[in-house]
Tab-separated table of N, CA and C in Angstrom:
chain	number	residue	atom	x	y	z
G	21	SER	N	110.732	92.689	74.963
G	21	SER	CA	109.633	92.607	74.014
G	21	SER	C	109.546	91.199	73.470
G	22	PRO	N	108.339	90.664	73.310
G	22	PRO	CA	108.179	89.304	72.821
G	22	PRO	C	108.681	89.180	71.385
G	23	GLY	N	109.424	88.122	71.121
G	23	GLY	CA	109.897	87.873	69.765
G	23	GLY	C	110.902	88.897	69.288
G	24	GLY	N	111.469	89.686	70.193
G	24	GLY	CA	112.446	90.683	69.809
G	24	GLY	C	111.874	91.883	69.082
G	25	GLU	N	110.548	92.013	69.049
G	25	GLU	CA	109.933	93.157	68.370
G	25	GLU	C	110.139	94.422	69.194
G	26	LEU	N	110.293	95.521	68.509
G	26	LEU	CA	110.397	96.806	69.190
G	26	LEU	C	109.007	97.380	69.393
G	27	ILE	N	108.862	98.084	70.467
G	27	ILE	CA	107.598	98.765	70.730
G	27	ILE	C	107.889	100.252	70.859
G	28	ASN	N	107.099	101.033	70.195
G	28	ASN	CA	107.174	102.488	70.331
G	28	ASN	C	106.002	102.913	71.194
G	29	VAL	N	106.288	103.636	72.243
G	29	VAL	CA	105.237	104.099	73.137
G	29	VAL	C	105.091	105.599	72.958
G	30	GLU	N	103.889	106.024	72.697
G	30	GLU	CA	103.552	107.438	72.673
G	30	GLU	C	102.490	107.636	73.729
G	31	LEU	N	102.784	108.436	74.723
G	31	LEU	CA	101.839	108.702	75.794
G	31	LEU	C	101.122	110.003	75.481
G	32	ILE	N	99.837	109.899	75.229
G	32	ILE	CA	99.020	111.071	74.925
G	32	ILE	C	98.083	111.290	76.099
G	33	ILE	N	98.237	112.417	76.757
G	33	ILE	CA	97.348	112.763	77.867
G	33	ILE	C	96.402	113.819	77.330
G	34	ALA	N	95.133	113.457	77.264
G	34	ALA	CA	94.152	114.351	76.650
G	34	ALA	C	92.868	114.362	77.469
G	35	ASN	N	92.158	115.460	77.376
G	35	ASN	CA	90.876	115.574	78.061
G	35	ASN	C	89.728	115.075	77.196
G	36	HIS	N	90.033	114.642	76.006
G	36	HIS	CA	89.029	114.053	75.124
G	36	HIS	C	89.427	112.610	74.840
G	37	GLN	N	88.457	111.811	74.440
G	37	GLN	CA	88.741	110.417	74.155
G	37	GLN	C	89.222	110.274	72.718
G	38	LEU	N	90.375	109.660	72.565
G	38	LEU	CA	90.870	109.359	71.230
G	38	LEU	C	90.007	108.264	70.620
G	39	ASN	N	89.828	108.324	69.310
G	39	ASN	CA	89.003	107.340	68.624
G	39	ASN	C	89.863	106.133	68.259
G	40	LEU	N	89.676	105.051	68.986
G	40	LEU	CA	90.457	103.849	68.726
G	40	LEU	C	90.061	103.191	67.412
G	41	LEU	N	88.817	103.349	67.019
G	41	LEU	CA	88.345	102.711	65.788
G	41	LEU	C	88.975	103.321	64.542
G	42	THR	N	89.391	104.581	64.633
G	42	THR	CA	90.085	105.211	63.501
G	42	THR	C	91.596	105.210	63.719
G	43	ARG	N	92.039	104.405	64.679
G	43	ARG	CA	93.464	104.193	64.973
G	43	ARG	C	94.189	105.443	65.485
G	44	ASP	N	93.464	106.301	66.208
G	44	ASP	CA	94.146	107.408	66.884
G	44	ASP	C	95.125	106.857	67.916
G	45	ALA	N	94.846	105.644	68.417
G	45	ALA	CA	95.710	104.945	69.358
G	45	ALA	C	95.362	103.461	69.292
G	46	ASP	N	96.267	102.612	69.745
G	46	ASP	CA	95.990	101.169	69.790
G	46	ASP	C	95.341	100.773	71.105
G	47	ILE	N	95.822	101.356	72.197
G	47	ILE	CA	95.346	101.040	73.543
G	47	ILE	C	95.151	102.355	74.289
G	48	ALA	N	94.088	102.433	75.062
G	48	ALA	CA	93.819	103.648	75.827
G	48	ALA	C	93.448	103.286	77.261
G	49	ILE	N	93.713	104.212	78.158
G	49	ILE	CA	93.254	104.108	79.540
G	49	ILE	C	92.191	105.181	79.690
G	50	ARG	N	91.011	104.760	80.088
G	50	ARG	CA	89.897	105.703	80.221
G	50	ARG	C	89.301	105.621	81.620
G	51	HIS	N	88.597	106.682	81.977
G	51	HIS	CA	87.952	106.732	83.291
G	51	HIS	C	86.462	106.439	83.226
G	52	VAL	N	85.990	106.051	82.057
G	52	VAL	CA	84.607	105.599	81.889
G	52	VAL	C	84.621	104.351	81.036
G	53	ARG	N	83.687	103.460	81.283
G	53	ARG	CA	83.585	102.238	80.477
G	53	ARG	C	83.108	102.611	79.080
G	54	PRO	N	83.796	102.120	78.061
G	54	PRO	CA	83.388	102.469	76.693
G	54	PRO	C	82.051	101.828	76.332
G	55	GLU	N	81.309	102.528	75.504
G	55	GLU	CA	79.998	102.027	75.078
G	55	GLU	C	80.016	101.491	73.649
G	56	GLN	N	81.116	101.724	72.912
G	56	GLN	CA	81.206	101.262	71.534
G	56	GLN	C	81.324	99.739	71.505
G	57	GLN	N	80.566	99.101	70.608
G	57	GLN	CA	80.525	97.645	70.505
G	57	GLN	C	81.832	97.046	69.993
G	58	ASP	N	82.573	97.779	69.164
G	58	ASP	CA	83.760	97.225	68.512
G	58	ASP	C	85.021	97.361	69.345
G	59	LEU	N	84.875	97.627	70.633
G	59	LEU	CA	86.029	97.769	71.513
G	59	LEU	C	85.994	96.689	72.588
G	60	ILE	N	87.159	96.276	73.015
G	60	ILE	CA	87.235	95.391	74.177
G	60	ILE	C	87.762	96.227	75.333
G	61	CYS	N	87.361	95.846	76.529
G	61	CYS	CA	87.812	96.629	77.676
G	61	CYS	C	88.035	95.720	78.870
G	62	ARG	N	88.849	96.209	79.762
G	62	ARG	CA	89.147	95.513	81.009
G	62	ARG	C	89.213	96.557	82.107
G	63	ARG	N	88.396	96.373	83.136
G	63	ARG	CA	88.466	97.280	84.286
G	63	ARG	C	89.727	96.941	85.050
G	64	VAL	N	90.560	97.931	85.271
G	64	VAL	CA	91.845	97.697	85.930
G	64	VAL	C	91.915	98.396	87.284
G	65	GLY	N	90.768	98.576	87.894
G	65	GLY	CA	90.742	99.141	89.231
G	65	GLY	C	90.164	100.540	89.256
G	66	GLY	N	90.267	101.124	90.411
G	66	GLY	CA	89.775	102.480	90.597
G	66	GLY	C	90.660	103.209	91.581
G	67	LEU	N	90.690	104.507	91.424
G	67	LEU	CA	91.493	105.331	92.308
G	67	LEU	C	90.579	106.027	93.313
G	68	PRO	N	90.811	105.830	94.608
G	68	PRO	CA	89.967	106.487	95.610
G	68	PRO	C	90.119	108.004	95.550
G	69	PHE	N	89.018	108.682	95.741
G	69	PHE	CA	88.981	110.138	95.742
G	69	PHE	C	88.618	110.629	97.123
G	70	GLY	N	89.035	111.837	97.412
G	70	GLY	CA	88.652	112.511	98.635
G	70	GLY	C	88.468	113.983	98.333
G	71	LEU	N	87.905	114.708	99.261
G	71	LEU	CA	87.708	116.147	99.115
G	71	LEU	C	88.767	116.850	99.957
G	72	TYR	N	89.451	117.822	99.339
G	72	TYR	CA	90.603	118.468	99.975
G	72	TYR	C	90.507	119.979	99.908
G	73	ALA	N	91.045	120.605	100.950
G	73	ALA	CA	91.185	122.061	100.995
G	73	ALA	C	92.517	122.356	101.675
G	74	SER	N	93.068	123.505	101.386
G	74	SER	CA	94.348	123.871	102.000
G	74	SER	C	94.128	124.336	103.432
G	75	ASP	N	95.192	124.266	104.208
G	75	ASP	CA	95.133	124.769	105.586
G	75	ASP	C	94.756	126.248	105.582
G	76	GLY	N	95.326	127.016	104.645
G	76	GLY	CA	95.015	128.442	104.543
G	76	GLY	C	93.553	128.691	104.228
G	77	TYR	N	92.978	127.883	103.325
G	77	TYR	CA	91.558	128.024	102.987
G	77	TYR	C	90.700	127.772	104.230
G	78	ILE	N	91.013	126.726	104.967
G	78	ILE	CA	90.233	126.378	106.157
G	78	ILE	C	90.349	127.470	107.215
G	79	GLU	N	91.546	128.036	107.386
G	79	GLU	CA	91.717	129.134	108.344
G	79	GLU	C	90.870	130.342	107.952
G	80	GLU	N	90.808	130.618	106.656
G	80	GLU	CA	90.088	131.800	106.166
G	80	GLU	C	88.574	131.574	106.057
G	81	GLN	N	88.171	130.414	105.577
G	81	GLN	CA	86.755	130.152	105.278
G	81	GLN	C	86.053	129.280	106.316
G	82	GLY	N	86.805	128.644	107.185
G	82	GLY	CA	86.217	127.748	108.176
G	82	GLY	C	86.167	126.313	107.658
G	83	VAL	N	85.900	125.404	108.581
G	83	VAL	CA	85.842	123.981	108.243
G	83	VAL	C	84.544	123.702	107.484
G	84	PRO	N	84.651	123.136	106.284
G	84	PRO	CA	83.431	122.842	105.529
G	84	PRO	C	82.671	121.657	106.118
G	85	SER	N	81.358	121.744	106.026
G	85	SER	CA	80.490	120.635	106.425
G	85	SER	C	79.364	120.564	105.396
G	86	LEU	N	78.614	119.484	105.419
G	86	LEU	CA	77.501	119.356	104.477
G	86	LEU	C	76.447	120.429	104.735
G	87	GLU	N	76.358	120.912	105.976
G	87	GLU	CA	75.380	121.942	106.322
G	87	GLU	C	75.769	123.320	105.788
G	88	ASN	N	77.061	123.627	105.706
G	88	ASN	CA	77.477	124.957	105.259
G	88	ASN	C	78.138	124.930	103.869
G	89	LEU	N	77.848	123.903	103.115
G	89	LEU	CA	78.481	123.696	101.807
G	89	LEU	C	78.313	124.889	100.875
G	90	SER	N	77.137	125.492	100.869
G	90	SER	CA	76.860	126.580	99.920
G	90	SER	C	77.663	127.852	100.225
G	91	ALA	N	78.302	127.924	101.381
G	91	ALA	CA	79.104	129.101	101.732
G	91	ALA	C	80.570	128.940	101.314
G	92	HIS	N	80.905	127.813	100.694
G	92	HIS	CA	82.298	127.545	100.353
G	92	HIS	C	82.567	127.704	98.865
G	93	TRP	N	83.864	127.732	98.531
G	93	TRP	CA	84.343	127.838	97.153
G	93	TRP	C	84.851	126.485	96.701
G	94	PHE	N	84.782	126.254	95.392
G	94	PHE	CA	85.117	124.938	94.880
G	94	PHE	C	85.989	125.007	93.637
G	95	VAL	N	86.682	123.895	93.423
G	95	VAL	CA	87.536	123.674	92.258
G	95	VAL	C	86.975	122.440	91.568
G	96	ASP	N	86.842	122.483	90.239
G	96	ASP	CA	86.240	121.350	89.524
G	96	ASP	C	86.742	121.318	88.090
G	97	GLY	N	86.282	120.338	87.344
G	97	GLY	CA	86.623	120.221	85.937
G	97	GLY	C	85.732	121.094	85.067
G	98	VAL	N	86.151	121.294	83.830
G	98	VAL	CA	85.379	122.067	82.861
G	98	VAL	C	84.499	121.116	82.055
G	99	VAL	N	85.142	120.246	81.280
G	99	VAL	CA	84.415	119.282	80.451
G	99	VAL	C	83.816	118.188	81.320
G	100	ALA	N	84.556	117.784	82.336
G	100	ALA	CA	84.116	116.723	83.240
G	100	ALA	C	84.001	117.276	84.660
G	101	PRO	N	82.918	117.997	84.968
G	101	PRO	CA	82.757	118.565	86.325
G	101	PRO	C	82.278	117.495	87.324
G	102	ARG	N	83.174	116.586	87.687
G	102	ARG	CA	82.824	115.443	88.552
G	102	ARG	C	82.275	115.893	89.896
G	103	PHE	N	82.883	116.910	90.481
G	103	PHE	CA	82.472	117.381	91.802
G	103	PHE	C	81.018	117.869	91.757
G	104	ALA	N	80.711	118.740	90.806
G	104	ALA	CA	79.362	119.303	90.699
G	104	ALA	C	78.330	118.213	90.423
G	105	ARG	N	78.653	117.289	89.535
G	105	ARG	CA	77.701	116.211	89.199
G	105	ARG	C	77.427	115.320	90.397
G	106	GLN	N	78.481	114.957	91.130
G	106	GLN	CA	78.279	114.097	92.287
G	106	GLN	C	77.478	114.825	93.368
G	107	ALA	N	77.790	116.078	93.626
G	107	ALA	CA	77.055	116.847	94.631
G	107	ALA	C	75.574	116.911	94.261
G	108	GLU	N	75.293	117.142	92.982
G	108	GLU	CA	73.903	117.224	92.544
G	108	GLU	C	73.184	115.893	92.701
G	109	ARG	N	73.866	114.783	92.390
G	109	ARG	CA	73.255	113.451	92.569
G	109	ARG	C	72.907	113.202	94.027
G	110	LEU	N	73.681	113.802	94.931
G	110	LEU	CA	73.437	113.621	96.363
G	110	LEU	C	72.448	114.644	96.915
G	111	GLY	N	71.943	115.511	96.048
G	111	GLY	CA	70.950	116.489	96.477
G	111	GLY	C	71.520	117.836	96.889
G	112	TYR	N	72.787	118.086	96.623
G	112	TYR	CA	73.425	119.355	96.954
G	112	TYR	C	73.672	120.125	95.674
G	113	ARG	N	72.900	121.159	95.467
G	113	ARG	CA	73.097	121.979	94.261
G	113	ARG	C	74.018	123.141	94.622
G	114	ILE	N	75.172	123.142	94.004
G	114	ILE	CA	76.146	124.202	94.257
G	114	ILE	C	76.074	125.169	93.081
G	115	PRO	N	75.772	126.446	93.345
G	115	PRO	CA	75.683	127.412	92.245
G	115	PRO	C	76.991	127.495	91.463
G	116	ARG	N	76.879	127.673	90.179
G	116	ARG	CA	78.041	127.719	89.287
G	116	ARG	C	79.073	128.757	89.728
G	117	GLU	N	78.596	129.886	90.242
G	117	GLU	CA	79.530	130.943	90.640
G	117	GLU	C	80.366	130.566	91.868
G	118	ARG	N	80.022	129.478	92.567
G	118	ARG	CA	80.813	129.030	93.717
G	118	ARG	C	82.032	128.202	93.280
G	119	PHE	N	82.117	127.899	91.982
G	119	PHE	CA	83.283	127.194	91.450
G	119	PHE	C	84.270	128.252	90.982
G	120	LEU	N	85.222	128.539	91.821
G	120	LEU	CA	86.171	129.624	91.597
G	120	LEU	C	87.194	129.297	90.520
G	121	PHE	N	87.507	128.005	90.381
G	121	PHE	CA	88.517	127.585	89.414
G	121	PHE	C	88.068	126.285	88.773
G	122	ARG	N	88.210	126.218	87.435
G	122	ARG	CA	87.860	124.997	86.700
G	122	ARG	C	88.999	124.628	85.766
G	123	SER	N	89.361	123.356	85.803
G	123	SER	CA	90.379	122.820	84.902
G	123	SER	C	90.170	121.315	84.830
G	124	ASP	N	90.340	120.749	83.655
G	124	ASP	CA	90.233	119.298	83.540
G	124	ASP	C	91.547	118.601	83.868
G	125	SER	N	92.542	119.357	84.261
G	125	SER	CA	93.822	118.807	84.691
G	125	SER	C	93.784	118.577	86.199
G	126	PHE	N	94.034	117.319	86.622
G	126	PHE	CA	94.086	117.048	88.056
G	126	PHE	C	95.221	117.821	88.716
G	127	ILE	N	96.318	118.004	87.988
G	127	ILE	CA	97.437	118.782	88.531
G	127	ILE	C	96.996	120.230	88.737
G	128	GLY	N	96.256	120.769	87.781
G	128	GLY	CA	95.721	122.125	87.921
G	128	GLY	C	94.786	122.234	89.117
G	129	GLN	N	93.911	121.241	89.285
G	129	GLN	CA	92.991	121.238	90.413
G	129	GLN	C	93.748	121.096	91.738
G	130	LEU	N	94.742	120.225	91.756
G	130	LEU	CA	95.556	120.031	92.949
G	130	LEU	C	96.261	121.329	93.335
G	131	ASN	N	96.849	122.001	92.356
G	131	ASN	CA	97.545	123.263	92.627
G	131	ASN	C	96.581	124.361	93.075
G	132	ALA	N	95.398	124.404	92.479
G	132	ALA	CA	94.409	125.415	92.871
G	132	ALA	C	93.952	125.183	94.314
G	133	ALA	N	93.702	123.928	94.672
G	133	ALA	CA	93.298	123.628	96.054
G	133	ALA	C	94.427	123.972	97.020
G	134	ALA	N	95.660	123.632	96.648
G	134	ALA	CA	96.810	123.932	97.508
G	134	ALA	C	97.016	125.432	97.663
G	135	ALA	N	96.624	126.198	96.644
G	135	ALA	CA	96.752	127.662	96.703
G	135	ALA	C	95.628	128.303	97.509
G	136	GLY	N	94.651	127.502	97.946
G	136	GLY	CA	93.569	128.031	98.774
G	136	GLY	C	92.379	128.552	98.001
G	137	TRP	N	92.235	128.141	96.751
G	137	TRP	CA	91.148	128.655	95.911
G	137	TRP	C	89.824	127.947	96.136
G	138	GLY	N	89.823	126.822	96.838
G	138	GLY	CA	88.569	126.138	97.106
G	138	GLY	C	88.784	124.676	97.427
G	139	ILE	N	87.670	123.986	97.589
G	139	ILE	CA	87.649	122.558	97.900
G	139	ILE	C	87.648	121.803	96.576
G	140	ALA	N	88.487	120.767	96.492
G	140	ALA	CA	88.591	119.998	95.254
G	140	ALA	C	88.453	118.515	95.542
G	141	GLY	N	87.841	117.789	94.614
G	141	GLY	CA	87.816	116.331	94.643
G	141	GLY	C	89.071	115.840	93.948
G	142	LEU	N	89.936	115.150	94.690
G	142	LEU	CA	91.248	114.761	94.152
G	142	LEU	C	91.543	113.296	94.443
G	143	PRO	N	92.363	112.681	93.596
G	143	PRO	CA	92.812	111.318	93.908
G	143	PRO	C	93.593	111.349	95.229
G	144	VAL	N	93.237	110.455	96.131
G	144	VAL	CA	93.832	110.436	97.466
G	144	VAL	C	95.352	110.296	97.398
G	145	HIS	N	95.843	109.441	96.506
G	145	HIS	CA	97.292	109.209	96.458
G	145	HIS	C	98.055	110.467	96.040
G	146	ALA	N	97.436	111.316	95.232
G	146	ALA	CA	98.107	112.548	94.801
G	146	ALA	C	97.996	113.633	95.866
G	147	ALA	N	96.817	113.799	96.436
G	147	ALA	CA	96.608	114.867	97.421
G	147	ALA	C	97.338	114.594	98.732
G	148	ALA	N	97.458	113.335	99.102
G	148	ALA	CA	98.088	112.993	100.382
G	148	ALA	C	99.573	113.334	100.406
G	149	THR	N	100.178	113.456	99.247
G	149	THR	CA	101.612	113.765	99.205
G	149	THR	C	101.877	115.266	99.179
G	150	ARG	N	100.831	116.058	99.103
G	150	ARG	CA	100.975	117.519	99.005
G	150	ARG	C	100.832	118.141	100.385
G	151	SER	N	101.894	118.723	100.900
G	151	SER	CA	101.812	119.329	102.227
G	151	SER	C	100.898	120.554	102.166
G	152	GLY	N	100.201	120.784	103.253
G	152	GLY	CA	99.299	121.931	103.338
G	152	GLY	C	97.884	121.635	102.875
G	153	LEU	N	97.641	120.429	102.359
G	153	LEU	CA	96.272	120.041	101.985
G	153	LEU	C	95.711	119.134	103.074
G	154	ARG	N	94.447	119.348	103.384
G	154	ARG	CA	93.789	118.550	104.410
G	154	ARG	C	92.514	117.939	103.833
G	155	ARG	N	92.304	116.681	104.123
G	155	ARG	CA	91.077	116.022	103.676
G	155	ARG	C	89.908	116.569	104.495
G	156	VAL	N	88.836	116.951	103.814
G	156	VAL	CA	87.657	117.534	104.458
G	156	VAL	C	86.415	116.765	104.029
G	157	LEU	N	85.315	117.054	104.663
G	157	LEU	CA	84.027	116.449	104.319
G	157	LEU	C	84.127	114.930	104.203
G	158	ARG	N	84.747	114.326	105.201
G	158	ARG	CA	84.952	112.868	105.171
G	158	ARG	C	83.640	112.091	105.161
G	159	ASP	N	82.554	112.720	105.635
G	159	ASP	CA	81.248	112.043	105.651
G	159	ASP	C	80.568	112.038	104.289
G	160	ALA	N	81.044	112.883	103.388
G	160	ALA	CA	80.427	112.962	102.064
G	160	ALA	C	80.856	111.761	101.222
G	161	PRO	N	79.887	111.049	100.639
G	161	PRO	CA	80.266	109.921	99.780
G	161	PRO	C	80.946	110.431	98.514
G	162	VAL	N	82.098	109.864	98.204
G	162	VAL	CA	82.870	110.285	97.043
G	162	VAL	C	83.169	109.037	96.210
G	163	ASN	N	82.866	109.104	94.926
G	163	ASN	CA	83.134	107.977	94.036
G	163	ASN	C	84.618	107.827	93.788
G	164	GLU	N	84.989	106.606	93.441
G	164	GLU	CA	86.354	106.404	92.976
G	164	GLU	C	86.407	106.721	91.487
G	165	LEU	N	87.588	106.961	91.004
G	165	LEU	CA	87.794	107.214	89.586
G	165	LEU	C	88.154	105.881	88.945
G	166	GLU	N	87.238	105.360	88.151
G	166	GLU	CA	87.465	104.056	87.515
G	166	GLU	C	88.572	104.152	86.472
G	167	MET	N	89.257	103.041	86.270
G	167	MET	CA	90.245	102.955	85.199
G	167	MET	C	89.886	101.760	84.314
G	168	TRP	N	89.774	102.029	83.022
G	168	TRP	CA	89.468	100.992	82.034
G	168	TRP	C	90.563	100.972	80.983
G	169	LEU	N	91.028	99.799	80.664
G	169	LEU	CA	91.971	99.612	79.574
G	169	LEU	C	91.133	99.232	78.353
G	170	VAL	N	91.337	99.931	77.247
G	170	VAL	CA	90.450	99.791	76.087
G	170	VAL	C	91.288	99.613	74.814
G	171	ALA	N	90.792	98.771	73.914
G	171	ALA	CA	91.467	98.561	72.625
G	171	ALA	C	90.431	98.092	71.592
G	172	ARG	N	90.844	98.120	70.325
G	172	ARG	CA	89.991	97.596	69.256
G	172	ARG	C	89.883	96.076	69.411
G	173	ALA	N	88.784	95.502	68.965
G	173	ALA	CA	88.553	94.066	69.093
G	173	ALA	C	89.619	93.251	68.354
G	174	GLU	N	90.200	93.778	67.293
G	174	GLU	CA	91.224	93.047	66.525
G	174	GLU	C	92.487	92.793	67.339
G	175	LEU	N	92.614	93.450	68.477
G	175	LEU	CA	93.760	93.225	69.361
G	175	LEU	C	93.883	91.749	69.718
G	176	ARG	N	92.745	91.045	69.810
G	176	ARG	CA	92.758	89.621	70.182
G	176	ARG	C	93.544	88.776	69.188
G	177	THR	N	93.624	89.222	67.930
G	177	THR	CA	94.301	88.437	66.896
G	177	THR	C	95.702	88.960	66.576
G	178	THR	N	96.153	89.953	67.328
G	178	THR	CA	97.498	90.493	67.141
G	178	THR	C	98.287	90.166	68.407
G	179	PRO	N	99.095	89.078	68.370
G	179	PRO	CA	99.752	88.604	69.601
G	179	PRO	C	100.538	89.682	70.351
G	180	PHE	N	101.280	90.487	69.627
G	180	PHE	CA	102.092	91.501	70.290
G	180	PHE	C	101.213	92.513	71.036
G	181	LEU	N	100.143	92.994	70.382
G	181	LEU	CA	99.246	93.953	71.042
G	181	LEU	C	98.499	93.297	72.192
G	182	LYS	N	98.094	92.045	72.017
G	182	LYS	CA	97.392	91.337	73.095
G	182	LYS	C	98.306	91.207	74.311
G	183	HIS	N	99.570	90.852	74.077
G	183	HIS	CA	100.532	90.739	75.173
G	183	HIS	C	100.719	92.096	75.864
G	184	THR	N	100.833	93.153	75.084
G	184	THR	CA	100.998	94.502	75.640
G	184	THR	C	99.773	94.894	76.456
G	185	PHE	N	98.580	94.640	75.924
G	185	PHE	CA	97.317	94.937	76.614
G	185	PHE	C	97.261	94.204	77.953
G	186	ASP	N	97.565	92.897	77.934
G	186	ASP	CA	97.505	92.093	79.159
G	186	ASP	C	98.530	92.560	80.190
G	187	ALA	N	99.765	92.829	79.726
G	187	ALA	CA	100.820	93.264	80.646
G	187	ALA	C	100.494	94.630	81.249
G	188	LEU	N	100.010	95.542	80.433
G	188	LEU	CA	99.629	96.865	80.923
G	188	LEU	C	98.458	96.761	81.902
G	189	GLY	N	97.508	95.890	81.606
G	189	GLY	CA	96.380	95.670	82.516
G	189	GLY	C	96.826	95.160	83.866
G	190	ASP	N	97.757	94.191	83.863
G	190	ASP	CA	98.274	93.664	85.130
G	190	ASP	C	99.007	94.745	85.917
G	191	LEU	N	99.799	95.536	85.208
G	191	LEU	CA	100.544	96.622	85.850
G	191	LEU	C	99.591	97.649	86.482
G	192	LEU	N	98.561	98.051	85.751
G	192	LEU	CA	97.605	99.035	86.266
G	192	LEU	C	96.778	98.465	87.409
G	193	ASN	N	96.428	97.185	87.333
G	193	ASN	CA	95.698	96.536	88.425
G	193	ASN	C	96.524	96.585	89.705
G	194	GLY	N	97.818	96.293	89.595
G	194	GLY	CA	98.714	96.353	90.750
G	194	GLY	C	98.830	97.766	91.297
G	195	PHE	N	98.925	98.738	90.400
G	195	PHE	CA	99.007	100.139	90.816
G	195	PHE	C	97.751	100.538	91.583
G	196	ALA	N	96.566	100.197	91.046
G	196	ALA	CA	95.308	100.559	91.696
G	196	ALA	C	95.206	99.903	93.068
G	197	ALA	N	95.643	98.652	93.176
G	197	ALA	CA	95.591	97.954	94.467
G	197	ALA	C	96.510	98.641	95.483
G	198	GLU	N	97.702	99.059	95.054
G	198	GLU	CA	98.630	99.758	95.946
G	198	GLU	C	98.055	101.092	96.403
G	199	VAL	N	97.413	101.807	95.478
G	199	VAL	CA	96.833	103.102	95.820
G	199	VAL	C	95.705	102.926	96.813
G	200	CYS	N	94.867	101.910	96.610
G	200	CYS	CA	93.758	101.673	97.545
G	200	CYS	C	94.291	101.332	98.934
G	201	GLU	N	95.357	100.553	98.976
G	201	GLU	CA	95.974	100.197	100.257
G	201	GLU	C	96.554	101.448	100.916
G	202	PHE	N	97.182	102.306	100.122
G	202	PHE	CA	97.769	103.556	100.615
G	202	PHE	C	96.690	104.470	101.184
G	203	ALA	N	95.517	104.501	100.511
G	203	ALA	CA	94.444	105.421	100.890
G	203	ALA	C	93.701	104.962	102.127
G	204	ALA	N	93.803	103.677	102.454
G	204	ALA	CA	93.033	103.137	103.587
G	204	ALA	C	93.521	103.673	104.916
């Protein structure tokens, strides 16, 4: 730690955004660029996504394609239904009842896909390490999950926080680059 100062780290994993302006946290990692004027942010890369289904699901339901999409089951988020939103932007409306499982936890989505409950949009680095999952619908355009490092503007005048912000940003940038290389 710079200057011998101690740092206390509290890692809060939440499906809602903590309010940095009311000091719920000093620094946050978000998957959307903040719109608040009083925050500073740094894009620290993105995590490639792919669409995955279990071997058992494919054996039972068949290989998914863009032509037979409406006959398949899906796994998605509750608050952040990324899969449904992206499909709709591409002109594919998937009825709500075709989403068999919803959770804003990527681990929950990963486990549901591995259990054969449906097709899920997952970070490539996480899904690739899970045996029994197969990448499907490779022709479908899938967005990456952006990562933004965010803090209050006063961070610029607090040397210790600025150093922490910069170091964490460099670390996350390196992580994102490694993941992209792994996914290629």
